[in-house]
Amino acid sequence: MGRRAGRTGRTGRAGRTGRGRMTPGQPATPPAPAPASERGHGHHRATPWPEARALAARAGAGAAADRPPVRVPLGQALGRTLAEPLRALTDLPSFDSSAMDGWAVAGPGPWTVREESVLAGHSGAAALASGEAVRIATGARVPAGATAVVRTEHSRTGPVAGPVLLHPLREVVPGQDIRPRGQECRTGDELLPAGSLVGPAVLGLAAAAGYDEIAVPVRPRVEVLVLGDELLTAGLPREGLIRDALGPMLGPWLTALGAEVLATRRIGDDAEALYEAVTTSAAELVVTTGGTAAGPVDHVHRVLDKAGATLLVDGVKVRPGHPMLLARLDAGRHLVGLPGNPLAAVSGLLTLAAPLLAALTTRPSAPTPPGGTAPPSPPTAPAETAPPSAPTAPGEPLAAPLRDGVQGHPHDTRLVPVVHRDGLVVPLHYNGPAMLRGIAAADAMAVVPPGGAEPGRRVELLALPWPTEPQAATATPVSPPAPAQGACFT
């Protein structure tokens, strides 16, 4: 069950260090901090990572129930999902047609050749009598009375004088090289279930089946609110100011997850501006960056409390990114609060925003089992029998064995950027909470259970929402583990 924002502690977050930054200049005066008696201090209050993802998915599914689908032209449907089953509006093919260039023939040969030809897209020829043949093109309607199509290369004609006869060069089987009406489907057959991803082949199938437009879920509207007075939008870092890395990254990432991004707005550390932005946003999902911990300018919890929001997830047992949160603003509207550190924000996207948006858009996904991550498996040999990213059964998470061991957090799940190499996944360096160098080169994020994972252990993988090249030999730094880097879990 959710709880009103601010009534419990902001547990499982980075303490008073906030986004791990210094705020130069004179920030806006924050609201008075919540009394100490209302602030939680137990890490145990944070939600386990698998449970947090399941809660986010349920929140999205609940909001999706009240969102009727829309119909869009085929040219606008690529990358969407089917909101309803794709049923054939006609038989496929819709008439008996020739599968090859050659001759439509009736009865046994040889056959007397008629002078006309039957072309695709043109009206059909008159019915054939037994012993007659007519030239036919691939895709053309087979004349009534035809019993087979003889390929051009499997026949000869002659003599030169008198009626032209067609002779077969091999046995002719009744029905050969004729595509019968309804061979692929009959009118009303379900071609694809609801929830199927619309790729180029699906667009072709829909067109062949008679569709001009298809029903898809409405794209959830998302607004990104970037917090922090220390962020620059251009130029080099200077005088305690740093470049905003999340503003340029989050909009495209959310778009790749199926959202319609209304805007990316920079709010700074202004509590009143944040309250105004959250309560007046037209988006179904508001995504904030930073401000989710307990520092002097971390306003998100107090703004949510003032707005009457209900916290569904308030801290997650995952590193990086444990100060993330999920709140219900009102019916059908939610807020995901991401930490301000870049890789920690990516962790929040994958943990809370991605499952919520997947449920809203009915996108295919491989959620973590409700009971937690898949049970540990013993080390495996390099995976001839278990290729990377292949689910072991329908509905199971993607998984692959590790080439190198990964140091774990004693109590929390870790998300670590990895690349595919020779049937294994290799953890990348530069995986600290403030770093993007690792995720920028990654093929996926590995889910490392509390306590870590030894070489050869299969770990769950979180796919990234863009194409990757699993076996590409790049200069990505994947050399031996770096314990000093790996020990930074914030």
PDB file of C-alpha atoms in Angstrom, residues 18-291:
ATOM      1  CA  GLY A  18      21.551  15.154  -1.402  1.00  0.00           C
ATOM      2  CA  ARG A  19      22.772  14.848  -4.969  1.00  0.00           C
ATOM      3  CA  GLY A  20      26.390  14.758  -3.836  1.00  0.00           C
ATOM      4  CA  ARG A  21      26.936  18.335  -5.015  1.00  0.00           C
ATOM      5  CA  MET A  22      27.744  21.850  -3.784  1.00  0.00           C
ATOM      6  CA  THR A  23      25.189  24.591  -4.424  1.00  0.00           C
ATOM      7  CA  PRO A  24      26.909  27.863  -5.312  1.00  0.00           C
ATOM      8  CA  GLY A  25      25.232  31.231  -5.024  1.00  0.00           C
ATOM      9  CA  GLN A  26      22.074  31.943  -3.095  1.00  0.00           C
ATOM     10  CA  PRO A  27      19.512  29.152  -3.464  1.00  0.00           C
ATOM     11  CA  ALA A  28      15.801  29.656  -3.071  1.00  0.00           C
ATOM     12  CA  THR A  29      14.695  29.452   0.555  1.00  0.00           C
ATOM     13  CA  PRO A  30      13.540  25.877   1.112  1.00  0.00           C
ATOM     14  CA  PRO A  31      10.472  24.911   3.090  1.00  0.00           C
ATOM     15  CA  ALA A  32      11.164  24.080   6.709  1.00  0.00           C
ATOM     16  CA  PRO A  33      12.564  20.543   7.047  1.00  0.00           C
ATOM     17  CA  ALA A  34      10.233  17.859   8.247  1.00  0.00           C
ATOM     18  CA  PRO A  35      10.536  17.278  11.988  1.00  0.00           C
ATOM     19  CA  ALA A  36      13.118  14.707  12.961  1.00  0.00           C
ATOM     20  CA  SER A  37      10.380  12.536  14.399  1.00  0.00           C
ATOM     21  CA  GLU A  38       8.943  12.183  10.896  1.00  0.00           C
ATOM     22  CA  ARG A  39      12.220  11.274   9.223  1.00  0.00           C
ATOM     23  CA  GLY A  40      13.008   7.583   9.039  1.00  0.00           C
ATOM     24  CA  HIS A  41      16.486   6.297   9.743  1.00  0.00           C
ATOM     25  CA  GLY A  42      16.282   2.602   8.916  1.00  0.00           C
ATOM     26  CA  HIS A  43      17.669   1.218   5.687  1.00  0.00           C
ATOM     27  CA  HIS A  44      15.199  -1.631   6.153  1.00  0.00           C
ATOM     28  CA  ARG A  45      12.379   0.702   5.060  1.00  0.00           C
ATOM     29  CA  ALA A  46      13.647   0.793   1.477  1.00  0.00           C
ATOM     30  CA  THR A  47      11.799  -1.469  -0.973  1.00  0.00           C
ATOM     31  CA  PRO A  48      13.651  -4.523  -2.343  1.00  0.00           C
ATOM     32  CA  TRP A  49      14.571  -3.994  -5.995  1.00  0.00           C
ATOM     33  CA  PRO A  50      12.359  -6.745  -7.522  1.00  0.00           C
ATOM     34  CA  GLU A  51       9.391  -5.573  -5.475  1.00  0.00           C
ATOM     35  CA  ALA A  52       9.943  -1.956  -6.536  1.00  0.00           C
ATOM     36  CA  ARG A  53       9.837  -2.949 -10.218  1.00  0.00           C
ATOM     37  CA  ALA A  54       6.688  -4.984  -9.667  1.00  0.00           C
ATOM     38  CA  LEU A  55       5.032  -2.048  -7.876  1.00  0.00           C
ATOM     39  CA  ALA A  56       5.916   0.263 -10.761  1.00  0.00           C
ATOM     40  CA  ALA A  57       4.474  -2.192 -13.288  1.00  0.00           C
ATOM     41  CA  ARG A  58       1.253  -2.503 -11.291  1.00  0.00           C
ATOM     42  CA  ALA A  59       0.961   1.276 -11.075  1.00  0.00           C
ATOM     43  CA  GLY A  60       1.294   1.529 -14.836  1.00  0.00           C
ATOM     44  CA  ALA A  61      -1.193  -1.259 -15.456  1.00  0.00           C
ATOM     45  CA  GLY A  62      -3.731   0.405 -13.191  1.00  0.00           C
ATOM     46  CA  ALA A  63      -3.379   3.709 -15.011  1.00  0.00           C
ATOM     47  CA  ALA A  64      -3.557   2.011 -18.420  1.00  0.00           C
ATOM     48  CA  ALA A  65      -6.946   0.470 -17.665  1.00  0.00           C
ATOM     49  CA  ASP A  66      -8.670   3.843 -18.107  1.00  0.00           C
ATOM     50  CA  ARG A  67      -6.843   4.834 -21.306  1.00  0.00           C
ATOM     51  CA  PRO A  68      -8.722   3.879 -24.493  1.00  0.00           C
ATOM     52  CA  PRO A  69      -6.507   3.088 -27.489  1.00  0.00           C
ATOM     53  CA  VAL A  70      -6.197   5.276 -30.563  1.00  0.00           C
ATOM     54  CA  ARG A  71      -6.109   4.316 -34.220  1.00  0.00           C
ATOM     55  CA  VAL A  72      -3.110   5.533 -36.194  1.00  0.00           C
ATOM     56  CA  PRO A  73      -2.143   5.140 -39.871  1.00  0.00           C
ATOM     57  CA  LEU A  74       0.280   2.319 -40.549  1.00  0.00           C
ATOM     58  CA  GLY A  75       3.006   4.840 -41.344  1.00  0.00           C
ATOM     59  CA  GLN A  76       2.824   6.177 -37.782  1.00  0.00           C
ATOM     60  CA  ALA A  77       2.644   2.835 -35.972  1.00  0.00           C
ATOM     61  CA  LEU A  78       6.278   1.668 -36.127  1.00  0.00           C
ATOM     62  CA  GLY A  79       7.627   0.938 -32.662  1.00  0.00           C
ATOM     63  CA  ARG A  80       4.195   1.024 -31.011  1.00  0.00           C
ATOM     64  CA  THR A  81       2.351  -2.008 -29.668  1.00  0.00           C
ATOM     65  CA  LEU A  82      -0.960  -3.513 -30.700  1.00  0.00           C
ATOM     66  CA  ALA A  83      -3.775  -2.460 -28.384  1.00  0.00           C
ATOM     67  CA  GLU A  84      -5.984  -5.258 -29.673  1.00  0.00           C
ATOM     68  CA  PRO A  85      -5.440  -8.499 -31.569  1.00  0.00           C
ATOM     69  CA  LEU A  86      -4.629  -8.111 -35.263  1.00  0.00           C
ATOM     70  CA  ARG A  87      -7.346 -10.089 -37.044  1.00  0.00           C
ATOM     71  CA  ALA A  88      -7.418 -10.712 -40.779  1.00  0.00           C
ATOM     72  CA  LEU A  89      -9.946  -8.531 -42.601  1.00  0.00           C
ATOM     73  CA  THR A  90      -9.722 -10.797 -45.662  1.00  0.00           C
ATOM     74  CA  ASP A  91      -8.518 -14.209 -46.728  1.00  0.00           C
ATOM     75  CA  LEU A  92      -4.806 -14.287 -47.522  1.00  0.00           C
ATOM     76  CA  PRO A  93      -4.353 -14.679 -50.391  1.00  0.00           C
ATOM     77  CA  SER A  94      -7.773 -13.347 -51.305  1.00  0.00           C
ATOM     78  CA  PHE A  95      -7.925 -15.421 -54.522  1.00  0.00           C
ATOM     79  CA  ASP A  96      -6.145 -18.398 -56.044  1.00  0.00           C
ATOM     80  CA  SER A  97      -2.907 -16.978 -57.469  1.00  0.00           C
ATOM     81  CA  SER A  98       0.175 -18.169 -59.296  1.00  0.00           C
ATOM     82  CA  ALA A  99       3.299 -18.695 -57.229  1.00  0.00           C
ATOM     83  CA  MET A 100       5.572 -18.616 -60.311  1.00  0.00           C
ATOM     84  CA  ASP A 101       5.939 -17.196 -63.804  1.00  0.00           C
ATOM     85  CA  GLY A 102       4.891 -19.899 -66.268  1.00  0.00           C
ATOM     86  CA  TRP A 103       1.729 -21.470 -67.616  1.00  0.00           C
ATOM     87  CA  ALA A 104      -1.669 -22.089 -66.076  1.00  0.00           C
ATOM     88  CA  VAL A 105      -2.805 -25.472 -67.359  1.00  0.00           C
ATOM     89  CA  ALA A 106      -5.982 -27.523 -67.203  1.00  0.00           C
ATOM     90  CA  GLY A 107      -5.915 -31.314 -67.059  1.00  0.00           C
ATOM     91  CA  PRO A 108      -3.092 -33.531 -68.352  1.00  0.00           C
ATOM     92  CA  GLY A 109      -0.655 -32.319 -71.060  1.00  0.00           C
ATOM     93  CA  PRO A 110       0.359 -31.590 -73.617  1.00  0.00           C
ATOM     94  CA  TRP A 111      -1.790 -28.442 -73.738  1.00  0.00           C
ATOM     95  CA  THR A 112      -2.901 -26.147 -76.511  1.00  0.00           C
ATOM     96  CA  VAL A 113      -1.572 -22.643 -75.837  1.00  0.00           C
ATOM     97  CA  ARG A 114      -4.023 -19.751 -75.914  1.00  0.00           C
ATOM     98  CA  GLU A 115      -2.590 -16.471 -77.180  1.00  0.00           C
ATOM     99  CA  GLU A 116      -3.606 -14.313 -74.213  1.00  0.00           C
ATOM    100  CA  SER A 117      -1.582 -13.784 -71.028  1.00  0.00           C
ATOM    101  CA  VAL A 118      -2.680 -13.360 -67.411  1.00  0.00           C
ATOM    102  CA  LEU A 119      -0.871 -10.581 -65.530  1.00  0.00           C
ATOM    103  CA  ALA A 120      -0.896  -9.625 -61.866  1.00  0.00           C
ATOM    104  CA  GLY A 121      -3.298  -6.813 -61.119  1.00  0.00           C
ATOM    105  CA  HIS A 122      -5.331  -7.352 -64.288  1.00  0.00           C
ATOM    106  CA  SER A 123      -8.656  -9.045 -64.784  1.00  0.00           C
ATOM    107  CA  GLY A 124      -8.423 -12.796 -65.024  1.00  0.00           C
ATOM    108  CA  ALA A 125      -8.564 -14.831 -68.207  1.00  0.00           C
ATOM    109  CA  ALA A 126     -11.547 -16.793 -69.326  1.00  0.00           C
ATOM    110  CA  ALA A 127     -11.948 -20.245 -67.828  1.00  0.00           C
ATOM    111  CA  LEU A 128      -9.622 -22.935 -69.187  1.00  0.00           C
ATOM    112  CA  ALA A 129     -10.973 -26.046 -70.772  1.00  0.00           C
ATOM    113  CA  SER A 130      -9.184 -29.335 -70.201  1.00  0.00           C
ATOM    114  CA  GLY A 131      -6.091 -29.497 -72.416  1.00  0.00           C
ATOM    115  CA  GLU A 132      -5.613 -25.681 -72.564  1.00  0.00           C
ATOM    116  CA  ALA A 133      -2.777 -23.527 -71.250  1.00  0.00           C
ATOM    117  CA  VAL A 134      -2.310 -19.770 -70.876  1.00  0.00           C
ATOM    118  CA  ARG A 135       0.806 -17.783 -69.948  1.00  0.00           C
ATOM    119  CA  ILE A 136       0.615 -16.432 -66.367  1.00  0.00           C
ATOM    120  CA  ALA A 137       2.724 -14.126 -64.195  1.00  0.00           C
ATOM    121  CA  THR A 138       3.589 -14.510 -60.522  1.00  0.00           C
ATOM    122  CA  GLY A 139       0.761 -13.165 -58.364  1.00  0.00           C
ATOM    123  CA  ALA A 140      -1.836 -13.228 -61.135  1.00  0.00           C
ATOM    124  CA  ARG A 141      -5.279 -14.707 -60.537  1.00  0.00           C
ATOM    125  CA  VAL A 142      -5.418 -18.329 -61.695  1.00  0.00           C
ATOM    126  CA  PRO A 143      -8.156 -18.825 -64.314  1.00  0.00           C
ATOM    127  CA  ALA A 144     -11.100 -20.993 -63.464  1.00  0.00           C
ATOM    128  CA  GLY A 145     -10.545 -24.577 -64.550  1.00  0.00           C
ATOM    129  CA  ALA A 146      -6.748 -24.444 -64.065  1.00  0.00           C
ATOM    130  CA  THR A 147      -5.370 -27.461 -62.236  1.00  0.00           C
ATOM    131  CA  ALA A 148      -1.683 -26.453 -61.934  1.00  0.00           C
ATOM    132  CA  VAL A 149       0.963 -23.914 -62.887  1.00  0.00           C
ATOM    133  CA  VAL A 150       3.941 -25.151 -64.885  1.00  0.00           C
ATOM    134  CA  ARG A 151       7.076 -23.064 -64.482  1.00  0.00           C
ATOM    135  CA  THR A 152       8.537 -21.611 -67.657  1.00  0.00           C
ATOM    136  CA  GLU A 153      11.826 -23.436 -67.136  1.00  0.00           C
ATOM    137  CA  HIS A 154      10.003 -26.743 -66.688  1.00  0.00           C
ATOM    138  CA  SER A 155       8.307 -26.648 -70.095  1.00  0.00           C
ATOM    139  CA  ARG A 156       8.813 -26.247 -73.833  1.00  0.00           C
ATOM    140  CA  THR A 157       6.542 -25.176 -76.678  1.00  0.00           C
ATOM    141  CA  GLY A 158       6.205 -26.394 -80.273  1.00  0.00           C
ATOM    142  CA  PRO A 159       5.801 -27.047 -83.152  1.00  0.00           C
ATOM    143  CA  VAL A 160       6.585 -23.865 -85.100  1.00  0.00           C
ATOM    144  CA  ALA A 161       3.710 -24.478 -87.532  1.00  0.00           C
ATOM    145  CA  GLY A 162       0.118 -25.184 -86.532  1.00  0.00           C
ATOM    146  CA  PRO A 163      -1.335 -24.926 -83.021  1.00  0.00           C
ATOM    147  CA  VAL A 164       1.314 -24.248 -80.387  1.00  0.00           C
ATOM    148  CA  LEU A 165       1.522 -27.013 -77.830  1.00  0.00           C
ATOM    149  CA  LEU A 166       3.005 -26.828 -74.352  1.00  0.00           C
ATOM    150  CA  HIS A 167       4.963 -29.898 -73.233  1.00  0.00           C
ATOM    151  CA  PRO A 168       5.995 -30.528 -69.613  1.00  0.00           C
ATOM    152  CA  LEU A 169       9.609 -31.405 -68.907  1.00  0.00           C
ATOM    153  CA  ARG A 170       8.780 -33.059 -65.591  1.00  0.00           C
ATOM    154  CA  GLU A 171       5.789 -34.520 -63.809  1.00  0.00           C
ATOM    155  CA  VAL A 172       2.954 -32.064 -63.178  1.00  0.00           C
ATOM    156  CA  VAL A 173       1.168 -32.498 -59.850  1.00  0.00           C
ATOM    157  CA  PRO A 174      -2.358 -31.111 -59.472  1.00  0.00           C
ATOM    158  CA  GLY A 175      -2.266 -27.843 -57.510  1.00  0.00           C
ATOM    159  CA  GLN A 176       1.458 -27.257 -57.959  1.00  0.00           C
ATOM    160  CA  ASP A 177       2.654 -23.629 -57.767  1.00  0.00           C
ATOM    161  CA  ILE A 178      -0.865 -22.377 -57.060  1.00  0.00           C
ATOM    162  CA  ARG A 179      -1.366 -20.362 -53.892  1.00  0.00           C
ATOM    163  CA  PRO A 180      -4.920 -21.257 -52.870  1.00  0.00           C
ATOM    164  CA  ARG A 181      -7.201 -18.651 -51.401  1.00  0.00           C
ATOM    165  CA  GLY A 182      -6.882 -18.536 -47.592  1.00  0.00           C
ATOM    166  CA  GLN A 183      -3.594 -20.456 -47.561  1.00  0.00           C
ATOM    167  CA  GLU A 184      -2.107 -18.065 -44.967  1.00  0.00           C
ATOM    168  CA  CYS A 185      -5.273 -17.125 -43.095  1.00  0.00           C
ATOM    169  CA  ARG A 186      -9.016 -16.831 -43.287  1.00  0.00           C
ATOM    170  CA  THR A 187     -11.058 -13.717 -42.555  1.00  0.00           C
ATOM    171  CA  GLY A 188     -11.261 -13.234 -38.781  1.00  0.00           C
ATOM    172  CA  ASP A 189      -8.186 -15.303 -37.924  1.00  0.00           C
ATOM    173  CA  GLU A 190      -6.003 -13.785 -35.182  1.00  0.00           C
ATOM    174  CA  LEU A 191      -2.673 -12.981 -36.778  1.00  0.00           C
ATOM    175  CA  LEU A 192      -0.993 -11.422 -33.730  1.00  0.00           C
ATOM    176  CA  PRO A 193      -2.089 -10.932 -30.107  1.00  0.00           C
ATOM    177  CA  ALA A 194      -2.551  -7.598 -28.370  1.00  0.00           C
ATOM    178  CA  GLY A 195       0.720  -6.313 -26.946  1.00  0.00           C
ATOM    179  CA  SER A 196       2.812  -7.359 -29.949  1.00  0.00           C
ATOM    180  CA  LEU A 197       5.512  -4.892 -30.902  1.00  0.00           C
ATOM    181  CA  VAL A 198       4.848  -3.262 -34.267  1.00  0.00           C
ATOM    182  CA  GLY A 199       7.933  -3.716 -36.424  1.00  0.00           C
ATOM    183  CA  PRO A 200       8.317  -3.411 -40.189  1.00  0.00           C
ATOM    184  CA  ALA A 201       7.084  -6.976 -40.786  1.00  0.00           C
ATOM    185  CA  VAL A 202       3.973  -6.340 -38.688  1.00  0.00           C
ATOM    186  CA  LEU A 203       3.221  -3.251 -40.777  1.00  0.00           C
ATOM    187  CA  GLY A 204       3.494  -5.377 -43.929  1.00  0.00           C
ATOM    188  CA  LEU A 205       1.244  -8.077 -42.483  1.00  0.00           C
ATOM    189  CA  ALA A 206      -1.351  -5.512 -41.401  1.00  0.00           C
ATOM    190  CA  ALA A 207      -1.385  -3.968 -44.859  1.00  0.00           C
ATOM    191  CA  ALA A 208      -1.696  -7.366 -46.523  1.00  0.00           C
ATOM    192  CA  ALA A 209      -4.573  -8.230 -44.178  1.00  0.00           C
ATOM    193  CA  GLY A 210      -6.496  -5.124 -45.233  1.00  0.00           C
ATOM    194  CA  TYR A 211      -5.636  -2.510 -42.600  1.00  0.00           C
ATOM    195  CA  ASP A 212      -5.093   1.193 -43.292  1.00  0.00           C
ATOM    196  CA  GLU A 213      -4.677   1.976 -39.588  1.00  0.00           C
ATOM    197  CA  ILE A 214      -4.320  -0.035 -36.399  1.00  0.00           C
ATOM    198  CA  ALA A 215      -5.205   0.440 -32.736  1.00  0.00           C
ATOM    199  CA  VAL A 216      -2.317   1.253 -30.418  1.00  0.00           C
ATOM    200  CA  PRO A 217      -2.115   2.467 -26.818  1.00  0.00           C
ATOM    201  CA  VAL A 218      -1.931   6.221 -26.366  1.00  0.00           C
ATOM    202  CA  ARG A 219       1.651   7.297 -25.819  1.00  0.00           C
ATOM    203  CA  PRO A 220       1.967   8.304 -22.164  1.00  0.00           C
ATOM    204  CA  ARG A 221       2.881  11.971 -21.849  1.00  0.00           C
ATOM    205  CA  VAL A 222       5.999  12.583 -19.779  1.00  0.00           C
ATOM    206  CA  GLU A 223       7.555  15.780 -18.497  1.00  0.00           C
ATOM    207  CA  VAL A 224      11.123  15.932 -17.185  1.00  0.00           C
ATOM    208  CA  LEU A 225      11.978  18.385 -14.403  1.00  0.00           C
ATOM    209  CA  VAL A 226      15.721  18.866 -13.925  1.00  0.00           C
ATOM    210  CA  LEU A 227      16.589  20.171 -10.458  1.00  0.00           C
ATOM    211  CA  GLY A 228      19.793  21.797  -9.239  1.00  0.00           C
ATOM    212  CA  ASP A 229      21.243  25.313  -9.189  1.00  0.00           C
ATOM    213  CA  GLU A 230      24.674  23.936 -10.037  1.00  0.00           C
ATOM    214  CA  LEU A 231      23.818  22.803 -13.574  1.00  0.00           C
ATOM    215  CA  LEU A 232      25.040  24.418 -16.785  1.00  0.00           C
ATOM    216  CA  THR A 233      23.372  23.913 -20.160  1.00  0.00           C
ATOM    217  CA  ALA A 234      26.410  24.884 -22.246  1.00  0.00           C
ATOM    218  CA  GLY A 235      30.167  25.322 -22.035  1.00  0.00           C
ATOM    219  CA  LEU A 236      32.757  23.819 -19.719  1.00  0.00           C
ATOM    220  CA  PRO A 237      32.282  23.238 -15.984  1.00  0.00           C
ATOM    221  CA  ARG A 238      33.515  26.177 -13.905  1.00  0.00           C
ATOM    222  CA  GLU A 239      33.495  27.568 -10.374  1.00  0.00           C
ATOM    223  CA  GLY A 240      31.622  24.677  -8.802  1.00  0.00           C
ATOM    224  CA  LEU A 241      29.133  24.448 -11.689  1.00  0.00           C
ATOM    225  CA  ILE A 242      28.785  21.265 -13.721  1.00  0.00           C
ATOM    226  CA  ARG A 243      27.151  20.385 -17.040  1.00  0.00           C
ATOM    227  CA  ASP A 244      23.638  18.993 -16.959  1.00  0.00           C
ATOM    228  CA  ALA A 245      24.040  15.441 -18.275  1.00  0.00           C
ATOM    229  CA  LEU A 246      20.513  14.274 -17.464  1.00  0.00           C
ATOM    230  CA  GLY A 247      18.553  16.880 -19.428  1.00  0.00           C
ATOM    231  CA  PRO A 248      19.978  15.783 -22.804  1.00  0.00           C
ATOM    232  CA  MET A 249      19.768  12.077 -21.878  1.00  0.00           C
ATOM    233  CA  LEU A 250      16.381  11.536 -20.271  1.00  0.00           C
ATOM    234  CA  GLY A 251      14.093  12.854 -23.003  1.00  0.00           C
ATOM    235  CA  PRO A 252      15.463  10.574 -25.758  1.00  0.00           C
ATOM    236  CA  TRP A 253      15.624   7.635 -23.336  1.00  0.00           C
ATOM    237  CA  LEU A 254      11.981   8.073 -22.332  1.00  0.00           C
ATOM    238  CA  THR A 255      10.992   8.452 -25.981  1.00  0.00           C
ATOM    239  CA  ALA A 256      12.727   5.140 -26.695  1.00  0.00           C
ATOM    240  CA  LEU A 257      10.589   3.623 -23.923  1.00  0.00           C
ATOM    241  CA  GLY A 258       7.429   4.669 -25.801  1.00  0.00           C
ATOM    242  CA  ALA A 259       6.651   7.988 -24.130  1.00  0.00           C
ATOM    243  CA  GLU A 260       5.687  11.319 -25.652  1.00  0.00           C
ATOM    244  CA  VAL A 261       8.027  13.765 -23.932  1.00  0.00           C
ATOM    245  CA  LEU A 262       6.226  17.083 -23.568  1.00  0.00           C
ATOM    246  CA  ALA A 263       9.204  19.068 -22.302  1.00  0.00           C
ATOM    247  CA  THR A 264      12.418  19.011 -20.333  1.00  0.00           C
ATOM    248  CA  ARG A 265      12.310  21.929 -17.898  1.00  0.00           C
ATOM    249  CA  ARG A 266      15.064  23.191 -15.620  1.00  0.00           C
ATOM    250  CA  ILE A 267      13.672  24.125 -12.228  1.00  0.00           C
ATOM    251  CA  GLY A 268      16.834  24.646 -10.160  1.00  0.00           C
ATOM    252  CA  ASP A 269      16.521  24.348  -6.397  1.00  0.00           C
ATOM    253  CA  ASP A 270      13.287  26.322  -6.120  1.00  0.00           C
ATOM    254  CA  ALA A 271      10.696  24.491  -4.006  1.00  0.00           C
ATOM    255  CA  GLU A 272       7.788  26.695  -5.059  1.00  0.00           C
ATOM    256  CA  ALA A 273       8.673  26.383  -8.750  1.00  0.00           C
ATOM    257  CA  LEU A 274       8.876  22.608  -8.316  1.00  0.00           C
ATOM    258  CA  TYR A 275       5.464  22.500  -6.623  1.00  0.00           C
ATOM    259  CA  GLU A 276       3.948  24.593  -9.413  1.00  0.00           C
ATOM    260  CA  ALA A 277       5.523  22.393 -12.110  1.00  0.00           C
ATOM    261  CA  VAL A 278       4.406  19.116 -10.504  1.00  0.00           C
ATOM    262  CA  THR A 279       0.827  20.180  -9.769  1.00  0.00           C
ATOM    263  CA  THR A 280       0.145  21.867 -13.126  1.00  0.00           C
ATOM    264  CA  SER A 281       1.880  19.400 -15.454  1.00  0.00           C
ATOM    265  CA  ALA A 282      -0.300  17.890 -18.177  1.00  0.00           C
ATOM    266  CA  ALA A 283       1.843  14.744 -18.167  1.00  0.00           C
ATOM    267  CA  GLU A 284       0.736  11.324 -16.949  1.00  0.00           C
ATOM    268  CA  LEU A 285       4.280  10.802 -15.665  1.00  0.00           C
ATOM    269  CA  VAL A 286       6.488  13.498 -14.193  1.00  0.00           C
ATOM    270  CA  VAL A 287      10.172  12.590 -13.885  1.00  0.00           C
ATOM    271  CA  THR A 288      12.353  14.647 -11.564  1.00  0.00           C
ATOM    272  CA  THR A 289      16.137  14.521 -11.186  1.00  0.00           C
ATOM    273  CA  GLY A 290      17.780  15.003  -7.811  1.00  0.00           C
ATOM    274  CA  GLY A 291      16.205  16.299  -4.643  1.00  0.00           C
TER     275      GLY A 291
END
